[in-house]
Short mmCIF file of N, CA and C in Angstrom, two decimals:
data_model
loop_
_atom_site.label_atom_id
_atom_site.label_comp_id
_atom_site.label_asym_id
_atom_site.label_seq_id
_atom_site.Cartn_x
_atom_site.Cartn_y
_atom_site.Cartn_z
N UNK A 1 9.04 -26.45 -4.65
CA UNK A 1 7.79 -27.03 -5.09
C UNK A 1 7.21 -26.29 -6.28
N UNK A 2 7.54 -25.12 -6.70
CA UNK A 2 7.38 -24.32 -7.27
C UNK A 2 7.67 -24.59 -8.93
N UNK A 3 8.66 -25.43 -8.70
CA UNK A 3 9.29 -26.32 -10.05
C UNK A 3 8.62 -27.47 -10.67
N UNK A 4 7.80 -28.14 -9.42
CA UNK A 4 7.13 -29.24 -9.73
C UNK A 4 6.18 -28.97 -10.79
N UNK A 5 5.70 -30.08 -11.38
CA UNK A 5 4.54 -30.35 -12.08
C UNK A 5 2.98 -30.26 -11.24
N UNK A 6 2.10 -29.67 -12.10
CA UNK A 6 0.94 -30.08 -11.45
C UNK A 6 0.56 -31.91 -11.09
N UNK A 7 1.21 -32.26 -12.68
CA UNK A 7 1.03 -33.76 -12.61
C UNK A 7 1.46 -34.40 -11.63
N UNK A 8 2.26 -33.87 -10.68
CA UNK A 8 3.22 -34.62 -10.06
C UNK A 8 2.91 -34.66 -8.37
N UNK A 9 1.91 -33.21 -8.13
CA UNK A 9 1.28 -33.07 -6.83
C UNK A 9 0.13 -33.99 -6.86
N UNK A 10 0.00 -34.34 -4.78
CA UNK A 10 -1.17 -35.14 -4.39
C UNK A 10 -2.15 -33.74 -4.42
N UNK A 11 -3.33 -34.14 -3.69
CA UNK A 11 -4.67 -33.10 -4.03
C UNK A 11 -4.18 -31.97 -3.08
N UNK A 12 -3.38 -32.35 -1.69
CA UNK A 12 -3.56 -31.40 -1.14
C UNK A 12 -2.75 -30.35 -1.74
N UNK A 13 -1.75 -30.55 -1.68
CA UNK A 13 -0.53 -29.84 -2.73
C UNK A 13 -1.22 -28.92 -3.87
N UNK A 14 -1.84 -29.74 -4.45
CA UNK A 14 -2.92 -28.70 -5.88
C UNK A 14 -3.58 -27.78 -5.22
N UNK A 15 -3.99 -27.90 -3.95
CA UNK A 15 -5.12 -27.19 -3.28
C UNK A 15 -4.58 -26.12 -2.49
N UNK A 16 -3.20 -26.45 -2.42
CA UNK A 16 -2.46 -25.26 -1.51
C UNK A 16 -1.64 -24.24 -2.41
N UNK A 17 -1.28 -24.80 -3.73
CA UNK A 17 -0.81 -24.15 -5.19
C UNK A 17 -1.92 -23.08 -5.55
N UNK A 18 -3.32 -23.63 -5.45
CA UNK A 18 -4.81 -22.97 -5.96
C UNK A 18 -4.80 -21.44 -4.24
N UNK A 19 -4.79 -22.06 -3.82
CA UNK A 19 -4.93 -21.24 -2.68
C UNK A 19 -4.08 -19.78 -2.79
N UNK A 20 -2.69 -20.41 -2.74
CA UNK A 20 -1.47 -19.32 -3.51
C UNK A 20 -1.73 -18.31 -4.05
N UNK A 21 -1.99 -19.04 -5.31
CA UNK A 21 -2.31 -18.30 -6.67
C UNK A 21 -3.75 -16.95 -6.14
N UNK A 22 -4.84 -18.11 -5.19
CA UNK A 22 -5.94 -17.03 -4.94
C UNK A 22 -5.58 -15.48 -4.64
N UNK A 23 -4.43 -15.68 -3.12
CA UNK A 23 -3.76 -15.18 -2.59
C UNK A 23 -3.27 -13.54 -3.35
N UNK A 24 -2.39 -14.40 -4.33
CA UNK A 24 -1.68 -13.31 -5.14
C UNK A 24 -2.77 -12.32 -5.94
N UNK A 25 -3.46 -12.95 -6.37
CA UNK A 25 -4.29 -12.63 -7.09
C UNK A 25 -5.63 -11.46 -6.64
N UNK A 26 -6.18 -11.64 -5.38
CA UNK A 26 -6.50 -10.67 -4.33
C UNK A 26 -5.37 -9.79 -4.51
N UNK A 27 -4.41 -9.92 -4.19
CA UNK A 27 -3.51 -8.67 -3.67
C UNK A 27 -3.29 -7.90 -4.96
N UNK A 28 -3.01 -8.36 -6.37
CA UNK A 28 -3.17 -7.99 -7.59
C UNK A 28 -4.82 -6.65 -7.60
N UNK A 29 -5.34 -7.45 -7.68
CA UNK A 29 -6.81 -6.95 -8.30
C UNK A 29 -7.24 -5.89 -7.04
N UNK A 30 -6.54 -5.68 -5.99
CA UNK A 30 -6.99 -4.95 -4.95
C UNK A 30 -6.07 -3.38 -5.68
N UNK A 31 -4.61 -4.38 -5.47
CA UNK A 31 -3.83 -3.27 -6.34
C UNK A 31 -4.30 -2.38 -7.19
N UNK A 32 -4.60 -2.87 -8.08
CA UNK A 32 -5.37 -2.46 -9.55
C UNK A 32 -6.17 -1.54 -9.00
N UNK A 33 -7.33 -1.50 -8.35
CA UNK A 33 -8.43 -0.80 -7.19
C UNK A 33 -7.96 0.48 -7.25
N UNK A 34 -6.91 0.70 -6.46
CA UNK A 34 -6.18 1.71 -5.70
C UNK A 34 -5.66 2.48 -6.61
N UNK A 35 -5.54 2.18 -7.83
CA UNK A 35 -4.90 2.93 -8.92
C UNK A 35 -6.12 2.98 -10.05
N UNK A 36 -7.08 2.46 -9.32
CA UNK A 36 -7.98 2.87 -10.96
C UNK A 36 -8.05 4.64 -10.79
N UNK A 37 -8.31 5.16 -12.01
CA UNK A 37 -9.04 6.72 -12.01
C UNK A 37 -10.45 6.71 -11.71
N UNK A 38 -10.92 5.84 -12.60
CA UNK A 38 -12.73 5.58 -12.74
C UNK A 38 -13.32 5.15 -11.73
N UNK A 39 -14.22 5.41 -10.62
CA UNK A 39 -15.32 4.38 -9.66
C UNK A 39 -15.48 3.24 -10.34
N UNK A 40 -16.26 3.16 -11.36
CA UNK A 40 -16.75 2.06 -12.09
C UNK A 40 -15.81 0.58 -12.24
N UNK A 41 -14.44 1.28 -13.02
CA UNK A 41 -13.25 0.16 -12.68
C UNK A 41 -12.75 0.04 -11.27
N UNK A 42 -12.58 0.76 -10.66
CA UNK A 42 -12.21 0.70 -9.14
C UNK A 42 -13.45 -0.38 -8.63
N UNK A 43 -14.81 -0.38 -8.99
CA UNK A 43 -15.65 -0.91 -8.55
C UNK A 43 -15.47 -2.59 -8.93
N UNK A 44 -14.89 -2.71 -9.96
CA UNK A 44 -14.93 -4.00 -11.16
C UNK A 44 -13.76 -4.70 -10.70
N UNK A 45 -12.63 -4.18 -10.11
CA UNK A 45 -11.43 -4.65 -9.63
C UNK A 45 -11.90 -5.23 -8.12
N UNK A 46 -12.54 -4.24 -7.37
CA UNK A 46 -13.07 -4.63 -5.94
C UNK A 46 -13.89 -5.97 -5.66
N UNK A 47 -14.68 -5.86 -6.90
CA UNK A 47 -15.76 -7.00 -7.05
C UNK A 47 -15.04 -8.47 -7.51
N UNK A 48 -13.88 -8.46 -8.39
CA UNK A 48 -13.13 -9.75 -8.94
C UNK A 48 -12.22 -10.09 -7.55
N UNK A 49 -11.94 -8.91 -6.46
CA UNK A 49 -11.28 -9.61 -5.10
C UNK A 49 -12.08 -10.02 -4.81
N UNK A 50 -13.26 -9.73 -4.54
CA UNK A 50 -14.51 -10.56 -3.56
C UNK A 50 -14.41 -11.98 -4.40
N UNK A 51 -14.44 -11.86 -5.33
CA UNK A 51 -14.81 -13.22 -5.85
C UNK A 51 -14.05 -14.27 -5.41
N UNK A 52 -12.56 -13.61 -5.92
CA UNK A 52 -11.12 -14.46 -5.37
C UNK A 52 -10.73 -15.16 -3.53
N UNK A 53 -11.51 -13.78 -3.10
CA UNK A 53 -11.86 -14.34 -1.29
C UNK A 53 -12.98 -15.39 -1.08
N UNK A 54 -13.50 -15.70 -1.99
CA UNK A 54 -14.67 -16.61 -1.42
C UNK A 54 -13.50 -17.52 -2.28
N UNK A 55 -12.85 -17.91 -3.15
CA UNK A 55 -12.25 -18.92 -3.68
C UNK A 55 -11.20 -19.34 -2.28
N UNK A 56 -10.70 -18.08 -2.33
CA UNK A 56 -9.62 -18.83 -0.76
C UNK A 56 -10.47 -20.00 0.31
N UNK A 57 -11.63 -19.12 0.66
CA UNK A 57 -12.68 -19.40 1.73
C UNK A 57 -12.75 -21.57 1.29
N UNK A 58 -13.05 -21.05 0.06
CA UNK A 58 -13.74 -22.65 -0.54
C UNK A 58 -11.92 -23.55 -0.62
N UNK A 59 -10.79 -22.75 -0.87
CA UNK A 59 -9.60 -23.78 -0.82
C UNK A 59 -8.85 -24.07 0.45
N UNK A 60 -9.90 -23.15 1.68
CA UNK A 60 -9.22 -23.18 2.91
C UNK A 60 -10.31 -24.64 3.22
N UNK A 61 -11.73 -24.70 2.40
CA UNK A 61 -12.56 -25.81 3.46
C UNK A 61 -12.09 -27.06 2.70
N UNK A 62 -11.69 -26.80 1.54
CA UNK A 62 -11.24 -28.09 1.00
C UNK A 62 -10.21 -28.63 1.83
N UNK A 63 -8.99 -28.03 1.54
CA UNK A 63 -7.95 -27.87 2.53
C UNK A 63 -8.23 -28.83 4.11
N UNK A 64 -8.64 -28.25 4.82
CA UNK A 64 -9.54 -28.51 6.03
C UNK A 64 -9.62 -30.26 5.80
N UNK A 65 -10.25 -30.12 4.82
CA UNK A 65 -11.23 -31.82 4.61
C UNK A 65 -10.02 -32.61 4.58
N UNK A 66 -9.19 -32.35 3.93
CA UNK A 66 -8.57 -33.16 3.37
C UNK A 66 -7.29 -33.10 4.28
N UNK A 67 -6.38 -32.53 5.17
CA UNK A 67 -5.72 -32.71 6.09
C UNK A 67 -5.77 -32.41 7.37
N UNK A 68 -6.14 -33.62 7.65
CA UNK A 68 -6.67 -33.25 9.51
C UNK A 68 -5.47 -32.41 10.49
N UNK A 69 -4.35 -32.52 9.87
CA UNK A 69 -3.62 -31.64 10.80
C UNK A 69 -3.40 -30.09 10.50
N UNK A 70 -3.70 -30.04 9.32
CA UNK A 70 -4.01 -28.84 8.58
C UNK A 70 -5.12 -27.66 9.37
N UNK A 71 -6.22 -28.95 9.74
CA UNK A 71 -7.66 -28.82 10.41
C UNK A 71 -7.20 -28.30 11.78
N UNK A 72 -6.50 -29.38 12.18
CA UNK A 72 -6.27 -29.00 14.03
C UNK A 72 -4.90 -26.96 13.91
N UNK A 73 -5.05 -26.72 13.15
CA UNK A 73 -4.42 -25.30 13.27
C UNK A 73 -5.41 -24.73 13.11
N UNK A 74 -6.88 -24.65 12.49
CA UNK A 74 -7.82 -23.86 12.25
C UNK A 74 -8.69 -23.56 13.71
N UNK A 75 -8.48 -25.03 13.92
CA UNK A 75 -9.38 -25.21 15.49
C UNK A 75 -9.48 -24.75 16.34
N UNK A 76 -7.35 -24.64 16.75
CA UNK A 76 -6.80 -24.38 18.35
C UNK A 76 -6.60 -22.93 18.34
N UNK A 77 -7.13 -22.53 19.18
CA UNK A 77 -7.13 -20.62 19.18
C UNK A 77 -5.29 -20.23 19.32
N UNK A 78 -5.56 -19.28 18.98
CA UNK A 78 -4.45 -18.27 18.97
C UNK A 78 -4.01 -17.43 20.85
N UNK A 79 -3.41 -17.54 21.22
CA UNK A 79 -3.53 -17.10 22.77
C UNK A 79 -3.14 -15.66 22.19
N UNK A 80 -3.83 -14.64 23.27
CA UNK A 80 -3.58 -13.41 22.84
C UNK A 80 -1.98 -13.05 23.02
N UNK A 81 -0.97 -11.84 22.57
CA UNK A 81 0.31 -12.12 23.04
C UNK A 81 1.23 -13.01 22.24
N UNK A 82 0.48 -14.28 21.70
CA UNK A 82 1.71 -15.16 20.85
C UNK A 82 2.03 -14.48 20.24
N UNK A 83 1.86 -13.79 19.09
CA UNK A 83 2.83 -12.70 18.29
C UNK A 83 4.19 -12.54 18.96
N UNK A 84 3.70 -11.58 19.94
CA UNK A 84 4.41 -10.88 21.12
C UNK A 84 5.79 -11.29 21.27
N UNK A 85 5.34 -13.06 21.93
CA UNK A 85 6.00 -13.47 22.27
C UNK A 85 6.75 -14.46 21.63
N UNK A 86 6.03 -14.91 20.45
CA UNK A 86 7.43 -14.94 19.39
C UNK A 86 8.79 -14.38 18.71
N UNK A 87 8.15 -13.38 18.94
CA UNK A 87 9.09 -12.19 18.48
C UNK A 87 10.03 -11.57 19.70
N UNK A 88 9.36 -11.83 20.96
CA UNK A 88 10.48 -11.36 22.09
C UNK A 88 11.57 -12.84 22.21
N UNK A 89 11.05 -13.73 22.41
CA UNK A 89 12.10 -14.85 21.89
C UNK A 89 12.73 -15.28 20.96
N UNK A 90 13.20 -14.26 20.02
CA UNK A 90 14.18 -14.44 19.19
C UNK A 90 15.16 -13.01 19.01
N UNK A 91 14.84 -12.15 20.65
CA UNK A 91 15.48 -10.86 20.66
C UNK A 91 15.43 -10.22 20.36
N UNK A 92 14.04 -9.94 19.09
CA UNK A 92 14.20 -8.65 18.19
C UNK A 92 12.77 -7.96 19.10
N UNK A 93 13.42 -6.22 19.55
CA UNK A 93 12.71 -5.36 20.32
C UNK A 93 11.08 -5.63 19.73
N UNK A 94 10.23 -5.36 20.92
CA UNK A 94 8.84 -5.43 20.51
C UNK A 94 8.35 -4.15 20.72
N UNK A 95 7.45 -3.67 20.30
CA UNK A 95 7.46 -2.31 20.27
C UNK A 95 5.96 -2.17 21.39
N UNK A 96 6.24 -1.04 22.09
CA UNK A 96 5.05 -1.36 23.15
C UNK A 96 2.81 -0.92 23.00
N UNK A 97 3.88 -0.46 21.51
CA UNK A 97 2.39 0.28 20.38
C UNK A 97 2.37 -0.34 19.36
N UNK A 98 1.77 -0.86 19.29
CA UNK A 98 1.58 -1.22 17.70
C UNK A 98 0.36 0.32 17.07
N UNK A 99 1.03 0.67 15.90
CA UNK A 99 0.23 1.92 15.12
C UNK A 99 -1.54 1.46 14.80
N UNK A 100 -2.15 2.50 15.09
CA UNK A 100 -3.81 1.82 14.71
C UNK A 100 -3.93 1.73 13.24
N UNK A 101 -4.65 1.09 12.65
CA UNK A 101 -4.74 1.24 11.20
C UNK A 101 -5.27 2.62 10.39
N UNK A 102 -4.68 2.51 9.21
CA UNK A 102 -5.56 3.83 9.10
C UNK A 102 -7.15 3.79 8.75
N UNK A 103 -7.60 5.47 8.67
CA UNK A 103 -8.88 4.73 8.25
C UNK A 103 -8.72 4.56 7.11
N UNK A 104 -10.63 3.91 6.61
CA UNK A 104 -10.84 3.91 5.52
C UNK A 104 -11.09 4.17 4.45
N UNK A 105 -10.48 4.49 3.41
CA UNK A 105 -11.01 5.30 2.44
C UNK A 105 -12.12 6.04 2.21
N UNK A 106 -12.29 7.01 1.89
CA UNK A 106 -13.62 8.08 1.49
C UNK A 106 -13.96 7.39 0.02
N UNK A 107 -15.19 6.65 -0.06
CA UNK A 107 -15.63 5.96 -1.67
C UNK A 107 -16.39 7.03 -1.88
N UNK A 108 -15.75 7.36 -3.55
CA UNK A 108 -16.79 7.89 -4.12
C UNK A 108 -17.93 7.61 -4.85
N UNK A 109 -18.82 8.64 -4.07
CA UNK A 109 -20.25 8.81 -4.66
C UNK A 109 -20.60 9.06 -6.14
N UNK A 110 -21.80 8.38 -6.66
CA UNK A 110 -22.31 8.24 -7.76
C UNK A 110 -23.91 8.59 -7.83
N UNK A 111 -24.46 9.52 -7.67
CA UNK A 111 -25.69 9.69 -7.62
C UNK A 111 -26.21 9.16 -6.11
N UNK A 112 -25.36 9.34 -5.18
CA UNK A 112 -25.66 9.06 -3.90
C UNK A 112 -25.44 7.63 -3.20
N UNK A 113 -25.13 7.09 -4.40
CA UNK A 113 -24.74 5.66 -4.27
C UNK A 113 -23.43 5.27 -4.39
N UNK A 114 -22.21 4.57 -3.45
CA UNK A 114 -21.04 4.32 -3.47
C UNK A 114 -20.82 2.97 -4.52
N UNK A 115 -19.71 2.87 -4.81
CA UNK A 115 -19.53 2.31 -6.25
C UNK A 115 -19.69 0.51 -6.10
N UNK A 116 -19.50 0.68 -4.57
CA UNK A 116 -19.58 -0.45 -4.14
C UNK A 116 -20.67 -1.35 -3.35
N UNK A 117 -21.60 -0.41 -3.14
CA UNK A 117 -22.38 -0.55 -2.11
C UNK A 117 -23.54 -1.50 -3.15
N UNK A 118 -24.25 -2.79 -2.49
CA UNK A 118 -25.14 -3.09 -3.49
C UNK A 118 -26.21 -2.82 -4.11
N UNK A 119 -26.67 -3.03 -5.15
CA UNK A 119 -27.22 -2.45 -5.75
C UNK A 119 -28.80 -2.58 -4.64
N UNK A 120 -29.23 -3.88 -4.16
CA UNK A 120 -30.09 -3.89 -3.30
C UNK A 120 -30.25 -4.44 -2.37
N UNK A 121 -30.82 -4.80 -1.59
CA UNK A 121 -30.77 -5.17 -0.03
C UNK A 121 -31.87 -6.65 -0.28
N UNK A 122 -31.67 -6.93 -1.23
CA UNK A 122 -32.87 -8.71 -1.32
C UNK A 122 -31.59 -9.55 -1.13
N UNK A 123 -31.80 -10.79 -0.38
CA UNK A 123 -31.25 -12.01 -0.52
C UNK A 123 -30.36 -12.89 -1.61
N UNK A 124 -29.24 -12.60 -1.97
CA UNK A 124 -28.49 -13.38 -3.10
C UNK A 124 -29.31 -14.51 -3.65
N UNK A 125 -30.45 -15.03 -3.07
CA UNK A 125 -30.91 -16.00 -4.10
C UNK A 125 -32.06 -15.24 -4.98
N UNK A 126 -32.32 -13.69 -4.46
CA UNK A 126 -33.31 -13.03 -5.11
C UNK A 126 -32.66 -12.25 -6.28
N UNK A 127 -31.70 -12.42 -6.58
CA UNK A 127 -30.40 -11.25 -7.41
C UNK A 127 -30.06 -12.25 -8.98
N UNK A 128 -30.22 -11.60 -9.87
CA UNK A 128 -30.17 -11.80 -11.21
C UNK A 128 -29.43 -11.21 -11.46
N UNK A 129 -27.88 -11.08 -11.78
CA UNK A 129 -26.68 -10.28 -12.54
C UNK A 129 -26.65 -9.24 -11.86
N UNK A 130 -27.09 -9.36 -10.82
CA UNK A 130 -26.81 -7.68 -9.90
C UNK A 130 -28.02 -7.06 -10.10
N UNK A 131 -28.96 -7.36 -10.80
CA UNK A 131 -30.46 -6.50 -10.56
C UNK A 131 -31.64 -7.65 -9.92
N UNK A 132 -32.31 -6.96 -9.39
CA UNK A 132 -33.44 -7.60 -8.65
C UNK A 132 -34.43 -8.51 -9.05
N UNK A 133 -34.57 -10.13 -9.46
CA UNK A 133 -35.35 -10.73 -10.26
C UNK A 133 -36.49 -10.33 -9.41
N UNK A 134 -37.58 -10.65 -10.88
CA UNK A 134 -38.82 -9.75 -10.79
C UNK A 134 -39.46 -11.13 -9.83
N UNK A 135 -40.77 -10.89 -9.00
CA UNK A 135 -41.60 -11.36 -8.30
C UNK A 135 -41.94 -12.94 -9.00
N UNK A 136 -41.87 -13.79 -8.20
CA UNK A 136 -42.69 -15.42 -9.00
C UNK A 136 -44.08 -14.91 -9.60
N UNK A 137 -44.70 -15.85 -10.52
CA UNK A 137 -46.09 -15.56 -11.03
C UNK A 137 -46.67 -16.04 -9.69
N UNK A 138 -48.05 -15.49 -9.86
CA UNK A 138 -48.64 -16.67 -8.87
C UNK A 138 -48.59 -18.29 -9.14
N UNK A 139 -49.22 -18.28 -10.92
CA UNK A 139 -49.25 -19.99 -10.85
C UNK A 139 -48.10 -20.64 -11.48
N UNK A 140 -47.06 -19.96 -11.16
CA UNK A 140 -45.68 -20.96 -11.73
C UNK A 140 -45.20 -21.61 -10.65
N UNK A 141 -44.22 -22.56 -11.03
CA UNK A 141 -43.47 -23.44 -9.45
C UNK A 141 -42.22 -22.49 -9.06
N UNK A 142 -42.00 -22.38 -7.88
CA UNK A 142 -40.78 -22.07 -7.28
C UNK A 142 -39.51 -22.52 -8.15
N UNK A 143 -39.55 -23.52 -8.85
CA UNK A 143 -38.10 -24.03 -8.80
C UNK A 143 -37.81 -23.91 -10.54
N UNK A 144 -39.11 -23.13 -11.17
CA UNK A 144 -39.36 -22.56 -12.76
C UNK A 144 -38.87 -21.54 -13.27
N UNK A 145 -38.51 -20.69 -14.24
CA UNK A 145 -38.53 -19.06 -14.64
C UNK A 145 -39.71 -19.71 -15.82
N UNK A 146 -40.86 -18.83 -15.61
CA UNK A 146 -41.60 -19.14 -17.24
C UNK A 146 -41.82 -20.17 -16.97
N UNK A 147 -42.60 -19.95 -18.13
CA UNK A 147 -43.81 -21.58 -18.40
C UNK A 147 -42.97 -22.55 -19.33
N UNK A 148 -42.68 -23.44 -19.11
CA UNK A 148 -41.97 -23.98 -20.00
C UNK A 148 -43.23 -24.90 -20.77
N UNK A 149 -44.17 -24.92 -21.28
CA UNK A 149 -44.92 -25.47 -22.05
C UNK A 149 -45.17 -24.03 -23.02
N UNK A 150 -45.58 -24.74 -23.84
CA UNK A 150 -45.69 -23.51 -25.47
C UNK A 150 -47.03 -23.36 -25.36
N UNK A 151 -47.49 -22.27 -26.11
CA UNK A 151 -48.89 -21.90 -26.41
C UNK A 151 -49.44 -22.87 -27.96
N UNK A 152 -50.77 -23.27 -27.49
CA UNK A 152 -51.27 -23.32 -28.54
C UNK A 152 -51.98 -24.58 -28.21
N UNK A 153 -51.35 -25.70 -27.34
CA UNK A 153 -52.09 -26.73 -26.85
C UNK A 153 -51.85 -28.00 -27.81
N UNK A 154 -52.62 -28.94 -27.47
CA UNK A 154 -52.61 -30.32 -28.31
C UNK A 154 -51.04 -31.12 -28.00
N UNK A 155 -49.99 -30.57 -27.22
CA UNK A 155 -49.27 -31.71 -27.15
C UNK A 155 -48.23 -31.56 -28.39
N UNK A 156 -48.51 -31.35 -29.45
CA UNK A 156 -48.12 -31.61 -30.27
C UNK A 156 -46.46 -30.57 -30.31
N UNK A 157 -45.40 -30.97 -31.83
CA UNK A 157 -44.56 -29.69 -31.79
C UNK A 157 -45.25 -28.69 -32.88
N UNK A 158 -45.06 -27.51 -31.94
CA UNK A 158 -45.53 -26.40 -32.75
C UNK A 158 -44.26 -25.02 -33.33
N UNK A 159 -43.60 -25.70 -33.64
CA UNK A 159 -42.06 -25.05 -34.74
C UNK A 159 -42.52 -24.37 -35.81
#
């Protein structure tokens, strides 16, 4: 499938190509992470996976929508053990430990602040480019930045 044309796939197909690509692309930019020298780029690589995981997130619900049998694997739980027991039915030894993960990295500090950690604790709809938009006026509308009328009055254009 790999040969095919985009032109040539139905939606779901595009959507499972997009998904792929997300895929690789996380594992890329995580890569990158692990080998930066700098916090700052280590920080900039970390932040373009986040981005790429909410893209999976959005090509897994598309996904979803669009093939109901696709859907019924998201649904039906996992029984604890299936691993297990996939793998003991095809003869290859199961091991009676699986290793714990390791931990997690020690992030380094930046003035007490980790490179990753956000910048503040307000609500993503309160966040302007990563800094904190300033307070509404009192007499502006919620759904405004600024006055969008000009000074000077009369209606008129004042250029």
């Amino acid at each position: 499938m790999a040969d095919t044309p985009d032109s040539d796939l139905d939606d779901v197909a595009r959507i499972r190509r997009v998904l792929a690509r997300e895929l690789e692309t996380i594992n890329e930019y995580e890569s990158f992470a692990r080998a930066a020298s700098h916090p700052e780029v280590k920080a900039f690589f970390l932040h373009l996976a986040t981005e790429e995981k909410e893209h999976v997130s959005e090509a897994v619900h598309m996904l979803r929508l669009l093939d109901a049998s696709q859907d019924t694997r998201f649904t039906s739980p996992i029984a604890a053990g299936h691993f297990q027991q996939a793998v003991a039915s095809t003869g290859t030894p199961v091991a009676a430990h699986s290793p714990s993960p390791p931990p997690p990295p020690t992030p380094n500090v930046i003035n007490g602040r980790s490179p990753v950690e956000p910048l503040t604790s307000l609500p993503p709809q309160r966040l302007m480019y990563g800094l904190p938009a300033p307070p509404p006026a009192v007499e502006s509308h919620p759904l405004t930045v600024g006055s969008l009328r000009r000074s000077g009055g009369g209606g008129g254009s004042n250029r």
